[in-house]
Amino acid sequence: MTPLSGKHIVLGLSGGVACYKAAELVRLLGKAGCTVQVVMTEAAEHFITATTLQALSGRAVYTSQWDAREPNAMAHINLSRDAHAIVIAPCSADFIARLAQGRCDELLSLLCVARPLQRVPLLLAPAMNREMWLHPATQRNLAQVVADGAVSLGVGCGSQACGETGDGRMLEPAEIVEELQAFFSPRLLAGEQVLITAGPTFEAIDPVRGITNRSSGKMGFALARAAREAGAQVTLVAGPVALATPRGVQRLDVESAQDMLGAVEQCVPHASVFIATAAVADWRPAAVAAHKIKKDGTGQLPQLGFIENPDILATVAASRRAQEGALYCVGFAAESENLLEHARAKRQRKGVPLLVGNIGPATFGQDDNALLLVDEAGVQELPRASKHALARQLVAELARRLGAARAGLPREDMP
């Protein structure tokens, strides 16, 4: 289940080369649990065929307000009434102008104006040349459309089909789906400032070698995305991982445990929730060699001394804001055995209200996981599922615990 499960989306295509992305968008929306009804302008038909979109959506594509398939000849009414949302992607400068003026001279703009305003939201993914995007008329028209109740998803920046580079690219299909997931998610963490650490740390031995672990960062990144979907302002402090930053999340990249602690300490004064998902190295080399340590042919190993890294979670949990209840701390434990025993001990040792345990070797690098939630009242299992699904479950649990903690209730009395 995702926030889009069971949703019916009317996907409108206006004219623009970004229409080619609509095929992937339809596929991803279907994968997220949506049904998709495609409506195209005449200009859009110059860039992608209705046959392609019909094959991917499983529904006949509408292109004309005079479509004879509708018994009452009111496609603009019928198509808008069953929709949970109308998404225009790509939304051209011309189509934005049509919406701003309330023009109804073809099917797509007609159904946008005819939609029930209070029940069917209109979301726009603009796509155009950078100069067209920056033109005062475009910005003025978009501001008017937003003032009239539409939601602009924004634009991407990069190379454009015309050969120029800048703002105006349509968001990638996966980014649009992320925005829709967030749009339809309950705002369980609205007003919260969530700080999350994710991934491994890398402790240098010399300029080319170091000590790290197998953490992929996927669980922490999934939590960042789920917290943002739930309405939180999210800052993600990430160790060295090859993962895309979730939409709307501020990301700080670090390498070592000391780097991560420094970044966390800068962000803690503004955070209301701290989730320590990162697999931080417990030790680091006492000294880093200035140059690569070479074999000398003797068979003797280099002498490496180690010192203990700072305990980031314990440091934050002992801070004044955490002790006064202004900062709710959640720890993670990646174990290889005796998960419950070690998770309980770690929660007590770190002094945090909630500890989330998992079996590291069974989840590192994987797209799924199983979690054990340990607090002072007991244990709760979240069975194996995708990390995105578990992240949403954990965010819901966190929201309940936050509400109870701020109301001074024990867990068994939580709503």
One Martini backbone bead per residue (centre of mass of N, CA, C, O) as a GRO file, in nm:
protein
  415
    1MET     BB    1   0.097   0.036   0.021
    2THR     BB    2   0.008   0.365  -0.081
    3PRO     BB    3  -0.099   0.690  -0.112
    4LEU     BB    4  -0.201   0.590  -0.422
    5SER     BB    5  -0.388   0.382  -0.351
    6GLY     BB    6  -0.686   0.395  -0.546
    7LYS     BB    7  -0.621   0.617  -0.735
    8HIS     BB    8  -0.757   0.864  -0.966
    9ILE     BB    9  -0.586   0.977  -1.258
   10VAL     BB   10  -0.565   1.268  -1.446
   11LEU     BB   11  -0.364   1.285  -1.738
   12GLY     BB   12  -0.222   1.572  -1.873
   13LEU     BB   13  -0.125   1.673  -2.213
   14SER     BB   14   0.081   1.899  -2.334
   15GLY     BB   15   0.284   2.068  -2.532
   16GLY     BB   16   0.592   1.879  -2.559
   17VAL     BB   17   0.880   1.695  -2.535
   18ALA     BB   18   0.803   1.581  -2.239
   19CYS     BB   19   0.597   1.361  -2.328
   20TYR     BB   20   0.791   1.115  -2.309
   21LYS     BB   21   0.758   1.093  -1.986
   22ALA     BB   22   0.460   0.987  -1.965
   23ALA     BB   23   0.506   0.687  -1.993
   24GLU     BB   24   0.656   0.650  -1.720
   25LEU     BB   25   0.441   0.780  -1.542
   26VAL     BB   26   0.218   0.576  -1.591
   27ARG     BB   27   0.375   0.332  -1.487
   28LEU     BB   28   0.429   0.440  -1.194
   29LEU     BB   29   0.136   0.486  -1.113
   30GLY     BB   30   0.052   0.192  -1.141
   31LYS     BB   31   0.261   0.081  -0.935
   32ALA     BB   32   0.126   0.271  -0.697
   33GLY     BB   33  -0.209   0.212  -0.755
   34CYS     BB   34  -0.318   0.345  -1.006
   35THR     BB   35  -0.540   0.508  -1.208
   36VAL     BB   36  -0.529   0.609  -1.566
   37GLN     BB   37  -0.630   0.910  -1.738
   38VAL     BB   38  -0.583   1.019  -2.059
   39VAL     BB   39  -0.522   1.362  -2.172
   40MET     BB   40  -0.502   1.536  -2.491
   41THR     BB   41  -0.368   1.748  -2.689
   42GLU     BB   42  -0.298   1.828  -3.004
   43ALA     BB   43   0.003   1.893  -2.949
   44ALA     BB   44   0.080   1.625  -2.802
   45GLU     BB   45   0.041   1.438  -3.064
   46HIS     BB   46   0.333   1.529  -3.181
   47PHE     BB   47   0.508   1.356  -2.939
   48ILE     BB   48   0.277   1.136  -2.876
   49THR     BB   49   0.092   0.855  -2.864
   50ALA     BB   50  -0.209   0.719  -2.776
   51THR     BB   51  -0.129   0.421  -2.797
   52THR     BB   52   0.086   0.414  -2.579
   53LEU     BB   53  -0.097   0.520  -2.341
   54GLN     BB   54  -0.308   0.299  -2.360
   55ALA     BB   55  -0.125   0.056  -2.308
   56LEU     BB   56  -0.026   0.161  -2.017
   57SER     BB   57  -0.325   0.229  -1.889
   58GLY     BB   58  -0.586   0.069  -2.015
   59ARG     BB   59  -0.697   0.334  -2.166
   60ALA     BB   60  -0.864   0.542  -2.335
   61VAL     BB   61  -0.790   0.823  -2.510
   62TYR     BB   62  -0.835   1.172  -2.478
   63THR     BB   63  -0.876   1.462  -2.734
   64SER     BB   64  -1.197   1.540  -2.733
   65GLN     BB   65  -1.497   1.712  -2.667
   66TRP     BB   66  -1.639   1.530  -2.919
   67ASP     BB   67  -1.661   1.257  -2.798
   68ALA     BB   68  -1.871   0.979  -2.887
   69ARG     BB   69  -1.847   0.789  -2.623
   70GLU     BB   70  -2.027   0.997  -2.487
   71PRO     BB   71  -2.360   0.998  -2.435
   72ASN     BB   72  -2.366   1.319  -2.326
   73ALA     BB   73  -2.120   1.491  -2.443
   74MET     BB   74  -1.939   1.510  -2.139
   75ALA     BB   75  -1.624   1.471  -2.083
   76HIS     BB   76  -1.552   1.715  -1.890
   77ILE     BB   77  -1.733   1.592  -1.663
   78ASN     BB   78  -1.678   1.287  -1.635
   79LEU     BB   79  -1.362   1.295  -1.592
   80SER     BB   80  -1.367   1.487  -1.323
   81ARG     BB   81  -1.552   1.328  -1.108
   82ASP     BB   82  -1.352   1.060  -1.051
   83ALA     BB   83  -1.121   1.225  -0.956
   84HIS     BB   84  -0.851   1.286  -0.732
   85ALA     BB   85  -0.676   1.404  -0.981
   86ILE     BB   86  -0.512   1.659  -1.175
   87VAL     BB   87  -0.240   1.609  -1.410
   88ILE     BB   88   0.000   1.825  -1.562
   89ALA     BB   89   0.221   1.625  -1.787
   90PRO     BB   90   0.293   1.855  -1.947
   91CYS     BB   91   0.315   2.216  -1.873
   92SER     BB   92   0.277   2.471  -2.062
   93ALA     BB   93   0.279   2.801  -2.119
   94ASP     BB   94   0.010   2.797  -2.271
   95PHE     BB   95  -0.155   2.641  -2.058
   96ILE     BB   96  -0.119   2.839  -1.830
   97ALA     BB   97  -0.263   3.068  -1.978
   98ARG     BB   98  -0.534   2.930  -2.005
   99LEU     BB   99  -0.587   2.902  -1.700
  100ALA     BB  100  -0.564   3.205  -1.626
  101GLN     BB  101  -0.814   3.273  -1.838
  102GLY     BB  102  -1.032   3.034  -1.863
  103ARG     BB  103  -1.004   2.856  -2.100
  104CYS     BB  104  -1.242   2.639  -2.328
  105ASP     BB  105  -1.122   2.515  -2.637
  106GLU     BB  106  -1.058   2.236  -2.494
  107LEU     BB  107  -1.062   1.956  -2.306
  108LEU     BB  108  -0.847   2.004  -2.084
  109SER     BB  109  -0.926   2.293  -1.996
  110LEU     BB  110  -1.224   2.228  -1.952
  111LEU     BB  111  -1.189   2.017  -1.715
  112CYS     BB  112  -1.040   2.207  -1.523
  113VAL     BB  113  -1.281   2.410  -1.494
  114ALA     BB  114  -1.506   2.174  -1.431
  115ARG     BB  115  -1.398   2.104  -1.176
  116PRO     BB  116  -1.419   2.034  -0.846
  117LEU     BB  117  -1.247   2.238  -0.646
  118GLN     BB  118  -1.283   2.091  -0.350
  119ARG     BB  119  -1.211   1.778  -0.472
  120VAL     BB  120  -1.019   1.848  -0.734
  121PRO     BB  121  -0.709   1.862  -0.786
  122LEU     BB  122  -0.444   2.074  -0.933
  123LEU     BB  123  -0.147   1.962  -1.102
  124LEU     BB  124   0.176   2.101  -1.197
  125ALA     BB  125   0.426   2.028  -1.468
  126PRO     BB  126   0.638   2.213  -1.589
  127ALA     BB  127   0.743   2.280  -1.950
  128MET     BB  128   1.037   2.458  -2.071
  129ASN     BB  129   1.208   2.700  -2.159
  130ARG     BB  130   1.401   2.909  -1.975
  131GLU     BB  131   1.285   3.179  -2.091
  132MET     BB  132   0.988   3.105  -2.060
  133TRP     BB  133   0.997   3.061  -1.752
  134LEU     BB  134   1.115   3.367  -1.689
  135HIS     BB  135   0.888   3.503  -1.795
  136PRO     BB  136   0.664   3.723  -1.672
  137ALA     BB  137   0.408   3.593  -1.788
  138THR     BB  138   0.446   3.311  -1.673
  139GLN     BB  139   0.470   3.391  -1.373
  140ARG     BB  140   0.198   3.536  -1.363
  141ASN     BB  141   0.018   3.300  -1.451
  142LEU     BB  142   0.104   3.100  -1.230
  143ALA     BB  143   0.019   3.271  -0.990
  144GLN     BB  144  -0.281   3.271  -1.067
  145VAL     BB  145  -0.329   2.964  -1.066
  146VAL     BB  146  -0.251   2.927  -0.769
  147ALA     BB  147  -0.460   3.131  -0.656
  148ASP     BB  148  -0.696   2.936  -0.783
  149GLY     BB  149  -0.570   2.630  -0.658
  150ALA     BB  150  -0.321   2.534  -0.768
  151VAL     BB  151  -0.032   2.311  -0.811
  152SER     BB  152   0.310   2.354  -0.808
  153LEU     BB  153   0.596   2.135  -0.865
  154GLY     BB  154   0.787   2.249  -1.050
  155VAL     BB  155   1.130   2.249  -1.162
  156GLY     BB  156   1.397   2.169  -1.343
  157CYS     BB  157   1.758   2.135  -1.396
  158GLY     BB  158   1.910   2.162  -1.729
  159SER     BB  159   1.908   2.012  -2.006
  160GLN     BB  160   1.776   2.092  -2.329
  161ALA     BB  161   1.643   2.031  -2.638
  162CYS     BB  162   1.758   2.316  -2.751
  163GLY     BB  163   2.061   2.329  -2.586
  164GLU     BB  164   1.999   2.441  -2.325
  165THR     BB  165   2.051   2.571  -1.981
  166GLY     BB  166   1.812   2.518  -1.709
  167ASP     BB  167   1.523   2.616  -1.622
  168GLY     BB  168   1.211   2.400  -1.712
  169ARG     BB  169   1.217   2.126  -1.662
  170MET     BB  170   1.073   1.847  -1.621
  171LEU     BB  171   1.011   1.642  -1.408
  172GLU     BB  172   1.060   1.348  -1.314
  173PRO     BB  173   0.856   1.088  -1.274
  174ALA     BB  174   0.953   1.011  -0.984
  175GLU     BB  175   0.913   1.300  -0.871
  176ILE     BB  176   0.609   1.321  -0.918
  177VAL     BB  177   0.533   1.081  -0.744
  178GLU     BB  178   0.645   1.196  -0.483
  179GLU     BB  179   0.457   1.442  -0.478
  180LEU     BB  180   0.194   1.275  -0.468
  181GLN     BB  181   0.249   1.122  -0.212
  182ALA     BB  182   0.264   1.376  -0.037
  183PHE     BB  183  -0.016   1.497  -0.104
  184PHE     BB  184  -0.176   1.219   0.008
  185SER     BB  185  -0.058   1.249   0.282
  186PRO     BB  186  -0.064   1.256   0.599
  187ARG     BB  187   0.003   1.522   0.843
  188LEU     BB  188   0.167   1.390   1.103
  189LEU     BB  189   0.441   1.607   1.089
  190ALA     BB  190   0.342   1.878   1.118
  191GLY     BB  191   0.596   2.111   1.223
  192GLU     BB  192   0.835   1.933   1.200
  193GLN     BB  193   1.188   1.879   1.279
  194VAL     BB  194   1.380   1.650   1.096
  195LEU     BB  195   1.659   1.445   1.194
  196ILE     BB  196   1.878   1.248   0.980
  197THR     BB  197   2.065   0.954   0.970
  198ALA     BB  198   2.277   0.796   0.705
  199GLY     BB  199   2.458   0.536   0.665
  200PRO     BB  200   2.781   0.532   0.656
  201THR     BB  201   3.112   0.543   0.753
  202PHE     BB  202   3.449   0.687   0.689
  203GLU     BB  203   3.772   0.567   0.795
  204ALA     BB  204   4.077   0.672   0.755
  205ILE     BB  205   4.408   0.550   0.681
  206ASP     BB  206   4.444   0.667   0.395
  207PRO     BB  207   4.396   0.811   0.083
  208VAL     BB  208   4.264   0.496  -0.014
  209ARG     BB  209   4.178   0.401   0.276
  210GLY     BB  210   3.926   0.224   0.487
  211ILE     BB  211   3.659   0.224   0.726
  212THR     BB  212   3.357   0.032   0.704
  213ASN     BB  213   3.028  -0.058   0.581
  214ARG     BB  214   2.715  -0.209   0.447
  215SER     BB  215   2.560   0.037   0.443
  216SER     BB  216   2.320   0.203   0.216
  217GLY     BB  217   2.079   0.410   0.338
  218LYS     BB  218   1.779   0.328   0.264
  219MET     BB  219   1.626   0.365   0.532
  220GLY     BB  220   1.690   0.666   0.581
  221PHE     BB  221   1.576   0.769   0.309
  222ALA     BB  222   1.290   0.660   0.354
  223LEU     BB  223   1.239   0.833   0.608
  224ALA     BB  224   1.273   1.106   0.478
  225ARG     BB  225   1.042   1.074   0.281
  226ALA     BB  226   0.813   1.009   0.488
  227ALA     BB  227   0.841   1.270   0.655
  228ARG     BB  228   0.782   1.461   0.422
  229GLU     BB  229   0.502   1.344   0.353
  230ALA     BB  230   0.409   1.419   0.665
  231GLY     BB  231   0.519   1.746   0.676
  232ALA     BB  232   0.811   1.768   0.722
  233GLN     BB  233   1.116   1.903   0.802
  234VAL     BB  234   1.411   1.779   0.633
  235THR     BB  235   1.725   1.648   0.754
  236LEU     BB  236   2.006   1.490   0.582
  237VAL     BB  237   2.267   1.289   0.710
  238ALA     BB  238   2.518   1.164   0.486
  239GLY     BB  239   2.689   0.927   0.396
  240PRO     BB  240   2.858   0.725   0.172
  241VAL     BB  241   2.627   0.735  -0.096
  242ALA     BB  242   2.418   0.613  -0.390
  243LEU     BB  243   2.170   0.842  -0.349
  244ALA     BB  244   1.887   1.000  -0.390
  245THR     BB  245   1.733   1.281  -0.310
  246PRO     BB  246   1.468   1.359  -0.165
  247ARG     BB  247   1.209   1.539  -0.201
  248GLY     BB  248   1.242   1.825   0.004
  249VAL     BB  249   1.535   1.753   0.106
  250GLN     BB  250   1.794   1.818   0.318
  251ARG     BB  251   2.143   1.773   0.235
  252LEU     BB  252   2.425   1.624   0.416
  253ASP     BB  253   2.756   1.555   0.346
  254VAL     BB  254   2.957   1.288   0.476
  255GLU     BB  255   3.209   1.068   0.622
  256SER     BB  256   3.268   1.078   0.915
  257ALA     BB  257   3.186   1.070   1.243
  258GLN     BB  258   3.283   1.358   1.301
  259ASP     BB  259   3.128   1.490   1.074
  260MET     BB  260   2.847   1.400   1.166
  261LEU     BB  261   2.847   1.535   1.441
  262GLY     BB  262   2.883   1.824   1.340
  263ALA     BB  263   2.623   1.836   1.170
  264VAL     BB  264   2.424   1.765   1.396
  265GLU     BB  265   2.494   1.998   1.596
  266GLN     BB  266   2.393   2.222   1.399
  267CYS     BB  267   2.081   2.099   1.384
  268VAL     BB  268   1.958   2.047   1.672
  269PRO     BB  269   1.842   2.335   1.756
  270HIS     BB  270   1.597   2.287   1.519
  271ALA     BB  271   1.500   2.021   1.630
  272SER     BB  272   1.235   1.767   1.725
  273VAL     BB  273   1.371   1.523   1.560
  274PHE     BB  274   1.579   1.224   1.609
  275ILE     BB  275   1.726   0.996   1.361
  276ALA     BB  276   1.954   0.717   1.405
  277THR     BB  277   2.040   0.531   1.122
  278ALA     BB  278   2.325   0.523   1.119
  279ALA     BB  279   2.635   0.340   1.059
  280VAL     BB  280   2.860   0.393   1.294
  281ALA     BB  281   3.171   0.394   1.360
  282ASP     BB  282   3.339   0.299   1.652
  283TRP     BB  283   3.613   0.331   1.495
  284ARG     BB  284   3.945   0.484   1.449
  285PRO     BB  285   4.220   0.584   1.342
  286ALA     BB  286   4.466   0.753   1.511
  287ALA     BB  287   4.611   0.766   1.222
  288VAL     BB  288   4.678   0.932   0.913
  289ALA     BB  289   4.821   0.872   0.635
  290ALA     BB  290   4.966   1.069   0.387
  291HIS     BB  291   5.019   0.791   0.246
  292LYS     BB  292   5.031   0.511   0.100
  293ILE     BB  293   5.041   0.197   0.223
  294LYS     BB  294   5.307  -0.021   0.178
  295LYS     BB  295   5.445  -0.289   0.082
  296ASP     BB  296   5.771  -0.455   0.191
  297GLY     BB  297   5.795  -0.793   0.179
  298THR     BB  298   5.784  -0.914   0.491
  299GLY     BB  299   5.472  -0.966   0.603
  300GLN     BB  300   5.416  -0.718   0.766
  301LEU     BB  301   5.203  -0.548   0.948
  302PRO     BB  302   5.061  -0.272   1.006
  303GLN     BB  303   5.045  -0.033   1.260
  304LEU     BB  304   4.725   0.001   1.415
  305GLY     BB  305   4.555   0.245   1.574
  306PHE     BB  306   4.270   0.295   1.800
  307ILE     BB  307   3.974   0.497   1.836
  308GLU     BB  308   3.697   0.619   1.967
  309ASN     BB  309   3.406   0.722   1.872
  310PRO     BB  310   3.158   0.916   1.879
  311ASP     BB  311   2.835   0.927   2.031
  312ILE     BB  312   2.576   1.055   1.880
  313LEU     BB  313   2.317   0.965   2.021
  314ALA     BB  314   2.409   1.011   2.316
  315THR     BB  315   2.472   1.311   2.284
  316VAL     BB  316   2.186   1.403   2.204
  317ALA     BB  317   2.026   1.268   2.445
  318ALA     BB  318   2.203   1.456   2.657
  319SER     BB  319   2.082   1.699   2.582
  320ARG     BB  320   1.890   1.955   2.680
  321ARG     BB  321   1.656   1.922   2.475
  322ALA     BB  322   1.605   1.622   2.535
  323GLN     BB  323   1.567   1.643   2.847
  324GLU     BB  324   1.318   1.861   2.806
  325GLY     BB  325   1.145   1.748   2.537
  326ALA     BB  326   1.224   1.900   2.251
  327LEU     BB  327   1.372   1.616   2.179
  328TYR     BB  328   1.317   1.333   1.984
  329CYS     BB  329   1.466   1.009   2.018
  330VAL     BB  330   1.597   0.778   1.765
  331GLY     BB  331   1.715   0.453   1.742
  332PHE     BB  332   1.953   0.224   1.594
  333ALA     BB  333   1.990  -0.143   1.548
  334ALA     BB  334   2.255  -0.348   1.418
  335GLU     BB  335   2.235  -0.692   1.417
  336SER     BB  336   2.330  -1.059   1.432
  337GLU     BB  337   2.203  -1.104   1.727
  338ASN     BB  338   1.999  -1.080   1.977
  339LEU     BB  339   1.808  -0.831   1.926
  340LEU     BB  340   1.637  -0.770   2.177
  341GLU     BB  341   1.860  -0.759   2.386
  342HIS     BB  342   2.032  -0.535   2.247
  343ALA     BB  343   1.810  -0.320   2.217
  344ARG     BB  344   1.747  -0.280   2.514
  345ALA     BB  345   2.033  -0.203   2.603
  346LYS     BB  346   2.068   0.040   2.411
  347ARG     BB  347   1.838   0.215   2.511
  348GLN     BB  348   1.950   0.249   2.796
  349ARG     BB  349   2.236   0.354   2.724
  350LYS     BB  350   2.131   0.606   2.545
  351GLY     BB  351   1.854   0.737   2.640
  352VAL     BB  352   1.590   0.642   2.471
  353PRO     BB  353   1.251   0.600   2.388
  354LEU     BB  354   1.345   0.478   2.094
  355LEU     BB  355   1.415   0.151   1.946
  356VAL     BB  356   1.545   0.025   1.636
  357GLY     BB  357   1.552  -0.305   1.514
  358ASN     BB  358   1.797  -0.504   1.320
  359ILE     BB  359   1.928  -0.725   1.081
  360GLY     BB  360   2.191  -0.647   0.907
  361PRO     BB  361   2.261  -0.890   0.704
  362ALA     BB  362   1.941  -0.885   0.604
  363THR     BB  363   1.953  -0.554   0.492
  364PHE     BB  364   2.199  -0.481   0.357
  365GLY     BB  365   2.115  -0.347   0.039
  366GLN     BB  366   1.821  -0.375   0.067
  367ASP     BB  367   1.458  -0.319   0.004
  368ASP     BB  368   1.415  -0.472   0.273
  369ASN     BB  369   1.254  -0.532   0.602
  370ALA     BB  370   1.274  -0.568   0.969
  371LEU     BB  371   1.115  -0.452   1.272
  372LEU     BB  372   1.200  -0.337   1.614
  373LEU     BB  373   1.010  -0.194   1.874
  374VAL     BB  374   1.159  -0.017   2.154
  375ASP     BB  375   1.028   0.045   2.479
  376GLU     BB  376   0.914   0.085   2.801
  377ALA     BB  377   0.645  -0.100   2.728
  378GLY     BB  378   0.796  -0.264   2.480
  379VAL     BB  379   0.708  -0.461   2.187
  380GLN     BB  380   0.726  -0.411   1.821
  381GLU     BB  381   0.634  -0.545   1.514
  382LEU     BB  382   0.765  -0.512   1.174
  383PRO     BB  383   0.720  -0.665   0.912
  384ARG     BB  384   0.824  -0.760   0.627
  385ALA     BB  385   0.921  -0.499   0.397
  386SER     BB  386   0.949  -0.234   0.252
  387LYS     BB  387   1.119   0.047   0.333
  388HIS     BB  388   0.891   0.243   0.260
  389ALA     BB  389   0.669   0.106   0.426
  390LEU     BB  390   0.816   0.113   0.699
  391ALA     BB  391   0.854   0.417   0.713
  392ARG     BB  392   0.552   0.485   0.731
  393GLN     BB  393   0.500   0.323   0.988
  394LEU     BB  394   0.707   0.468   1.166
  395VAL     BB  395   0.586   0.750   1.140
  396ALA     BB  396   0.317   0.679   1.272
  397GLU     BB  397   0.438   0.588   1.542
  398LEU     BB  398   0.585   0.851   1.603
  399ALA     BB  399   0.337   1.036   1.611
  400ARG     BB  400   0.206   0.895   1.852
  401ARG     BB  401   0.441   0.931   2.053
  402LEU     BB  402   0.456   1.234   2.043
  403GLY     BB  403   0.172   1.291   2.145
  404ALA     BB  404   0.210   1.143   2.417
  405ALA     BB  405   0.462   1.292   2.523
  406ARG     BB  406   0.322   1.583   2.516
  407ALA     BB  407   0.077   1.468   2.707
  408GLY     BB  408   0.189   1.254   2.925
  409LEU     BB  409   0.156   0.961   2.810
  410PRO     BB  410   0.128   0.648   2.802
  411ARG     BB  411   0.127   0.416   2.555
  412GLU     BB  412  -0.153   0.273   2.633
  413ASP     BB  413  -0.296   0.583   2.599
  414MET     BB  414  -0.286   0.607   2.317
  415PRO     BB  415  -0.466   0.699   2.023
   0.00000   0.00000   0.00000
